[in-house]
Amino acid sequence: MNFGSDNLSGASEQVMQFLQDANTELQTPYAGDDWTKQAEQRIQEIFGTDAKVFFVITGTAANCLALASICNPWDSILCHGQAHIINDELTAPEFFTGGARLIGLERATAKLSYQALQEYLANNTPHPPHNAMPGALSLSQLTESGQVYQPEELRALTALAKEHGLAVHMDGARFANAVASLGCHPADITWKAGVDVLCLGATKNGALMAEAVVFFNHELSERFVQLRKRSGHLLSKGRWFGAQFCGWLHDDHWLTLAHHANEQASKLATGISQSDAASLIWPVAGNEMFVRITRQKAQMLADNGAVFNEWFTDILPEDQKLKPDETVLRLVTSFKTQPEDIERFIELLDA
Amino acid sequence: MNFGSDNLSGASEQVMQFLQDANTELQTPYAGDDWTKQAEQRIQEIFGTDAKVFFVITGTAANCLALASICNPWDSILCHGQAHIINDELTAPEFFTGGARLIGLERATAKLSYQALQEYLANNTPHPPHNAMPGALSLSQLTESGQVYQPEELRALTALAKEHGLAVHMDGARFANAVASLGCHPADITWKAGVDVLCLGATKNGALMAEAVVFFNHELSERFVQLRKRSGHLLSKGRWFGAQFCGWLHDDHWLTLAHHANEQASKLATGISQSDAASLIWPVAGNEMFVRITRQKAQMLADNGAVFNEWFTDILPEDQKLKPDETVLRLVTSFKTQPEDIERFIELLDA
Amino acid sequence: MNFGSDNLSGASEQVMQFLQDANTELQTPYAGDDWTKQAEQRIQEIFGTDAKVFFVITGTAANCLALASICNPWDSILCHGQAHIINDELTAPEFFTGGARLIGLERATAKLSYQALQEYLANNTPHPPHNAMPGALSLSQLTESGQVYQPEELRALTALAKEHGLAVHMDGARFANAVASLGCHPADITWKAGVDVLCLGATKNGALMAEAVVFFNHELSERFVQLRKRSGHLLSKGRWFGAQFCGWLHDDHWLTLAHHANEQASKLATGISQSDAASLIWPVAGNEMFVRITRQKAQMLADNGAVFNEWFTDILPEDQKLKPDETVLRLVTSFKTQPEDIERFIELLDA
Amino acid sequence: MNFGSDNLSGASEQVMQFLQDANTELQTPYAGDDWTKQAEQRIQEIFGTDAKVFFVITGTAANCLALASICNPWDSILCHGQAHIINDELTAPEFFTGGARLIGLERATAKLSYQALQEYLANNTPHPPHNAMPGALSLSQLTESGQVYQPEELRALTALAKEHGLAVHMDGARFANAVASLGCHPADITWKAGVDVLCLGATKNGALMAEAVVFFNHELSERFVQLRKRSGHLLSKGRWFGAQFCGWLHDDHWLTLAHHANEQASKLATGISQSDAASLIWPVAGNEMFVRITRQKAQMLADNGAVFNEWFTDILPEDQKLKPDETVLRLVTSFKTQPEDIERFIELLDA
């Protein structure tokens, strides 16, 4: 019953097999090998456009290299107040961008609202060079609350961003779960919706460790090669990224894995919403859910082997108030989550 | 009737005279000259402690070098949401600190409240190394709203900060106005109140351009000399800072100038508070005031030669709402403000 | 006949097997998993001391994070003029250290000489804060010329460095080859010889991608965790590093692989030194050699399938002059090099 | 007899007078005042072109902001090994540029030779993104050895630089002395000779503290305003720079002052070259000279009140060898140097 994080799992067997296959022959170092080229092509095919594709080892590196590619050191970067880049990456965005500033626009909401972005941009009348000017909008798909932006929501947000001259970055650590949830074409929620650069995460969903930075806007990728090299993120054995992505993308494997994780989450959510012992803070769209529960019940679950994280209570929407004995849990499913674990968890919850 | 800013004035005659006097002989370059030494001693005497003193040319440089001295690049810096460092210094704090992060705790208040700091520190339970940890608290005295912190308010805030391991920085761009307003000893609102480093601004109050960074906590000053040099802020003709400060501090000149500015502000505030045409957002403590006024009246004042800045409307306290035809003005007096200008302004206001 | 680089090979079978084994169960993310702990312990055992051990993905990241841990942004870093950090890592050292400066002391020599270091330190009489002061010495073992420092050479260099207050970094991208070549205990050429921090490379010698940063001097490691996180080098699935290192170190596998590479190099070197068609620039100590050869012969070798890199001709010692038709080649063997390839190359050379 | 540095003098009376004049009225803050505009225009007139002009407080700030404007963080900057930017500005160039690398091409020469630049560019065949690529050439006029580049020398060097895509920066801390020495039009050794950006120093030659950054190449100035602000170098009382430059440039005052300094240097050099007790290392072109002398004689001069700096002995050309009892002195004259001091020095030398 491990719902701690989707980064607790290893790699899928298919990914491991491709890795094994890639290991036999000698290959051109850095990003010059056949596996890397194949993986780039696969991504271009999947998105239906000739994006510039680069691979790195962590989500933090992917996000921060992307932001450094699209921002000046004197810009600000607008994002949701719960975004991974502002909460969980130390001051990596500042380090990579040379000192750009993150502005968290909302916190106790599940997605960045059009209104919040609009208000910030309307009220913010900078007097250059005294005030930091917004240079980029960063959106997470899934959001940190496990929600999905619909294509039309994205189009509205990015249109507003572009009116103000902002580049648009998407943190897609759980992008596969979003595509699986929406049943849309990957293009619909990226370049067709105004996204300039996507960080496509494979790590949480079946790869060992591999993230792709996908520039739909070619111009913005011009500095990437230098930025990656000088941050120590250019692998000499580039094949290793290529092979993982080839395995991950082969035969829609990435979506198969994401569908599994989403389905398990859906079952878990159904169980929780039917239980008197806990309640969902937001409806579940992907493979994450946030739950209000008594501390006592949470303890009992943990004592019986359930693994999860207690979460920040200030993410609660204003219309929901924690009772004094309640806490907030985050539960995450993955491609490895077993139906039995879901059942057992619900049984315990209702016990 | 120029109430635009206290940086519109030149230098006081006394400061100019000292500058003239310092110009005659040859002097050891950098900070090795007699004037610099004398100015350092005067500051130590005035504060009643053997602080480490350094001089720089701008408030931004002073603040940012101080912050870089007391923070790691992976720390966050807590400040009021209206603070100069977060609003008016582009991304200089990030540049100097190597990427530390500013967190603005409140915005529509006149001072940073104990409660706001307490809540942030209580809710913020960082999981290193994922989350930026608070490394410093920055307070402005006068605040950006022209208010003063009482010594006991400062002591409470800094005690809380120190419990959490934060160093304390004070932006004293209008420190002289604060001392003049409180009638206290400079020590009472600095090192005796838990301030580790003060940026003592002379520029807005009678100097040409000169700011002192005063480290009461010697240990925190260890990197300052290198930080100053590598940011191009070590003057070869250091005497120029020394002479300005000697002139500024001589015979309590700095306080005389500040008293004048504060008195003019007080008269202006009295006139405004008695007028039906405008109202003060906060009571006036130093040489700044923020005023609600109809746009029509503001235009009339401007047409008649009054100079001032329209201000951000989101600083309004929640219990005050702007009427649709109202705007917010900032009015600042200086050591050069003439009583006639005050009278004329009030006359116009009431016309 | 691929002598292009030791990073063209994949991973050894043993390393792949451990990776496979590590893939089955769920594991605590980041560096909290069992594999990581085990790998740390193995490294401590092998070096016979309780070093602080961290894992990263590339040699550039390892070197630069180590340098950033031991240097101030205003220091200089002394190294050989051919060092990887000054030649092949773009401006990554500057990026990670926040702007420290690399000083290349010699170029046309095979190792950094005691005399060169001594002269630099004697002549360099910095006037702080105007001049950058040496903060660290960086040595490569193997050197970029494929040479080894004897333990006594290292002790002399580090003693001199420490007299001047410098920390000592060792770039050990080919450390295994050095140990195999010297037949010494790993401690003899690291902490017992005055090295504060070693970057122990596994990638070129049998791992997929894994480097360890080994701090013998604990104090210098204090900032590492933050530096690693904010540069995007903290892996969520830390086990992946742990498993590689466990496999690599198990049963002296790392030395077995290095011995193989060194032996093949030795055979190749013997063949070359006996040939009239080429000559070694320096005697061979590890798995690299640098060779003078006519362009025509080099072309013939390439045409027949030999892979190698042409090298910078300014590395030639002063007593060796290239003839107009000559060039310099670098030949590298690896744990995968086949004896047949050596034989075939020598045959071609002598044809 | 103070030949220590040209930064020991204060300001000229004319500069002080303009400063005084500028002090009377209120002025728009930052760089929006009348004095700044006037100074910009005067510089444009003097150079005969519509350059973009910005003012800062120190030579280090001017040089580093200029370099940061024209370089990427992953570029290298080529300069003479004695250049101020590589020797005397700590690691400020790295700080401002975000980590670009300085490469000192020669050391024991008086100017950067065409050959040295040519050889470096020919041998340096970078493999992006592994190696830092030259992004700028920085030349000093006067050089650090007090020499001048002739217009044709500059044109040759900058043509070579531009062939390789390098931008050209000129450190003109003693630019006035160079113009006075050459008797040329300022344009002849700047934009007409391929210089993209000049740092025009007034501080060493009659100003209190003021340097102008003059972009002949407008495109390269695009980031300057942001770079200046975020490094704390935008003055709120901008008039102060404007007034100094207006005074300094009025009626060719800057050249009058430089001519005086050069003439005194010329007399001093004549005396030295006629003396048996010392010899000039290079002929004197401006207001600096470097002298070989016995330690005993140097001591005697110091004991009798002469002020000067001992200099680095590794700047000596290869065909000059210091005798064991000799040392190297730097002597600098300024606009305040008195003929009596020259005479007295020569008398002492010959005593």
Coordinates of C-alpha atoms in Angstrom, one line a residue, chain B residues 49-237:
Chain B
T49 CA 29.4 50.3 19.3
D50 CA 32.4 49.2 17.3
A51 CA 30.5 48.2 14.2
K52 CA 32.2 47.3 10.9
V53 CA 31.4 50.1 8.4
F54 CA 31.6 50.1 4.6
F55 CA 30.5 52.7 2.1
V56 CA 28.9 52.3 -1.2
I57 CA 27.2 54.5 -3.8
T58 CA 23.5 53.3 -4.0
G59 CA 20.9 51.9 -1.7
T60 CA 20.5 48.9 -4.0
A61 CA 24.2 48.1 -3.7
A62 CA 24.1 48.6 0.1
N63 CA 21.0 46.4 0.6
C64 CA 22.2 43.7 -1.8
L65 CA 25.8 43.5 -0.5
A66 CA 24.4 43.3 3.0
L67 CA 22.0 40.5 2.0
A68 CA 24.7 38.7 0.1
S69 CA 26.9 38.9 3.3
I70 CA 24.3 37.2 5.5
C71 CA 22.6 34.7 3.2
N72 CA 23.4 31.6 1.2
P73 CA 22.3 31.4 -2.4
W74 CA 19.8 28.7 -1.4
D75 CA 18.2 30.7 1.3
S76 CA 15.0 32.7 1.2
I77 CA 14.8 36.3 2.5
L78 CA 11.6 37.4 4.3
C79 CA 10.4 40.9 3.9
H80 CA 7.3 43.0 3.7
G81 CA 5.6 42.8 0.3
Q82 CA 6.1 46.5 -0.3
A83 CA 9.8 46.4 0.6
H84 CA 12.2 48.3 -1.7
I85 CA 14.3 45.2 -2.2
I86 CA 11.5 43.2 -3.6
N87 CA 9.8 45.9 -5.6
D88 CA 12.3 48.5 -6.8
E89 CA 15.7 46.8 -7.2
L90 CA 15.0 44.7 -10.3
T91 CA 16.5 41.3 -9.5
A92 CA 19.6 42.8 -7.9
P93 CA 19.1 40.8 -4.6
E94 CA 19.2 37.6 -6.6
F95 CA 22.2 38.8 -8.6
F96 CA 24.3 39.7 -5.5
T97 CA 23.3 36.7 -3.4
G98 CA 23.8 34.2 -6.2
G99 CA 20.1 33.4 -6.4
A100 CA 18.5 33.6 -2.9
R101 CA 14.8 34.1 -3.0
L102 CA 12.7 37.1 -1.7
I103 CA 9.5 36.2 0.0
G104 CA 7.1 39.2 0.5
L105 CA 4.9 38.4 3.5
E106 CA 2.2 41.0 3.4
R107 CA 1.4 43.8 1.1
A108 CA -1.6 45.8 2.2
T109 CA -0.2 46.8 5.6
A110 CA 2.0 49.6 6.7
K111 CA 4.5 47.5 8.6
L112 CA 5.4 43.8 8.8
S113 CA 3.3 42.4 11.5
Y114 CA 4.6 40.0 14.1
Q115 CA 1.7 37.7 13.3
A116 CA 2.5 37.5 9.6
L117 CA 6.1 36.5 10.3
Q118 CA 5.0 34.1 12.9
E119 CA 2.5 32.4 10.6
Y120 CA 5.0 32.1 7.8
L121 CA 7.6 30.5 10.0
A122 CA 5.1 28.2 11.6
N123 CA 3.5 27.0 8.4
N124 CA 6.8 26.7 6.5
T125 CA 8.2 23.3 7.4
P126 CA 10.9 22.9 4.8
H127 CA 12.2 19.5 3.8
P128 CA 15.8 20.2 3.0
P129 CA 17.2 20.3 0.5
H130 CA 14.0 20.6 -1.5
N131 CA 12.6 23.8 -0.1
A132 CA 14.3 27.2 0.3
M133 CA 14.9 27.9 4.0
P134 CA 14.6 31.4 5.4
G135 CA 18.0 32.8 6.0
A136 CA 17.3 36.4 6.7
L137 CA 14.6 38.9 7.7
S138 CA 14.8 42.3 6.1
L139 CA 13.0 45.2 7.7
S140 CA 12.8 48.8 6.4
Q141 CA 12.9 51.7 8.8
L142 CA 11.0 54.0 7.8
T143 CA 8.9 51.4 6.1
E144 CA 7.9 51.8 2.4
S145 CA 4.7 53.2 3.8
G146 CA 6.5 55.9 5.7
Q147 CA 5.8 54.2 9.1
V148 CA 8.2 53.6 11.9
Y149 CA 8.8 50.5 13.9
Q150 CA 8.9 51.2 17.6
P151 CA 11.9 49.7 19.4
E152 CA 9.7 47.0 21.1
E153 CA 8.2 46.1 17.7
L154 CA 11.6 45.5 16.3
R155 CA 12.8 43.5 19.3
A156 CA 9.8 41.2 19.0
L157 CA 10.3 40.7 15.3
T158 CA 14.0 40.1 15.5
A159 CA 13.6 37.8 18.5
L160 CA 11.3 35.6 16.5
A161 CA 13.7 35.7 13.5
K162 CA 16.6 34.7 15.6
E163 CA 14.7 31.8 17.2
H164 CA 14.5 30.5 13.6
G165 CA 18.1 31.2 12.8
L166 CA 17.5 34.2 10.6
A167 CA 20.0 37.1 10.3
V168 CA 18.3 40.5 10.4
H169 CA 18.9 43.2 7.9
M170 CA 17.5 46.8 8.1
D171 CA 17.0 48.9 5.0
G172 CA 17.6 52.4 6.4
A173 CA 17.2 54.5 3.3
R174 CA 15.2 56.8 5.5
F175 CA 16.8 55.8 8.8
A176 CA 17.5 59.4 9.8
N177 CA 13.8 60.2 9.4
A178 CA 13.0 57.3 11.7
V179 CA 15.4 58.4 14.4
A180 CA 14.1 62.0 14.2
S181 CA 10.6 60.7 14.4
L182 CA 11.1 58.4 17.3
G183 CA 13.5 60.7 19.2
C184 CA 15.4 57.6 20.2
H185 CA 19.1 56.7 20.3
P186 CA 20.1 55.1 17.0
A187 CA 21.2 52.0 19.0
D188 CA 17.7 51.5 20.2
I189 CA 16.4 50.6 16.8
T190 CA 19.4 48.7 15.5
W191 CA 21.8 46.6 17.4
K192 CA 20.0 46.8 20.8
A193 CA 16.9 45.7 18.9
G194 CA 18.5 42.7 17.3
V195 CA 19.5 44.2 13.9
D196 CA 22.7 42.5 12.5
V197 CA 23.4 44.9 9.7
L198 CA 22.0 48.3 8.8
C199 CA 22.1 50.1 5.5
L200 CA 22.3 53.7 6.5
G201 CA 21.2 55.9 3.7
A202 CA 22.5 59.5 3.4
T203 CA 21.6 60.1 -0.2
K204 CA 17.9 60.9 0.3
N205 CA 18.7 63.2 3.2
G206 CA 21.5 65.6 2.2
A207 CA 24.4 63.7 0.7
L208 CA 25.2 63.6 -3.0
M209 CA 25.4 59.8 -3.1
A210 CA 26.6 57.8 -0.2
E211 CA 25.3 54.9 1.8
A212 CA 26.9 53.1 4.7
V213 CA 26.6 49.4 5.4
V214 CA 27.0 49.0 9.2
F215 CA 27.6 45.5 10.5
F216 CA 26.8 45.3 14.2
N217 CA 27.4 41.5 13.9
H218 CA 31.1 41.4 12.8
E219 CA 31.1 37.8 11.8
L220 CA 28.5 38.5 9.1
S221 CA 30.8 41.1 7.5
E222 CA 33.5 38.6 6.6
R223 CA 32.8 38.4 2.9
F224 CA 31.9 42.0 2.4
V225 CA 35.2 43.2 1.1
Q226 CA 35.3 40.6 -1.6
L227 CA 31.6 41.1 -2.5
R228 CA 32.0 44.8 -2.8
K229 CA 35.1 44.6 -4.9
R230 CA 33.7 42.0 -7.4
S231 CA 30.6 44.0 -7.9
G232 CA 32.5 47.1 -8.9
H233 CA 31.6 49.0 -5.7
L234 CA 35.0 49.7 -4.2
L235 CA 35.9 53.3 -5.0
S236 CA 39.5 54.1 -5.8
K237 CA 38.9 57.6 -4.3

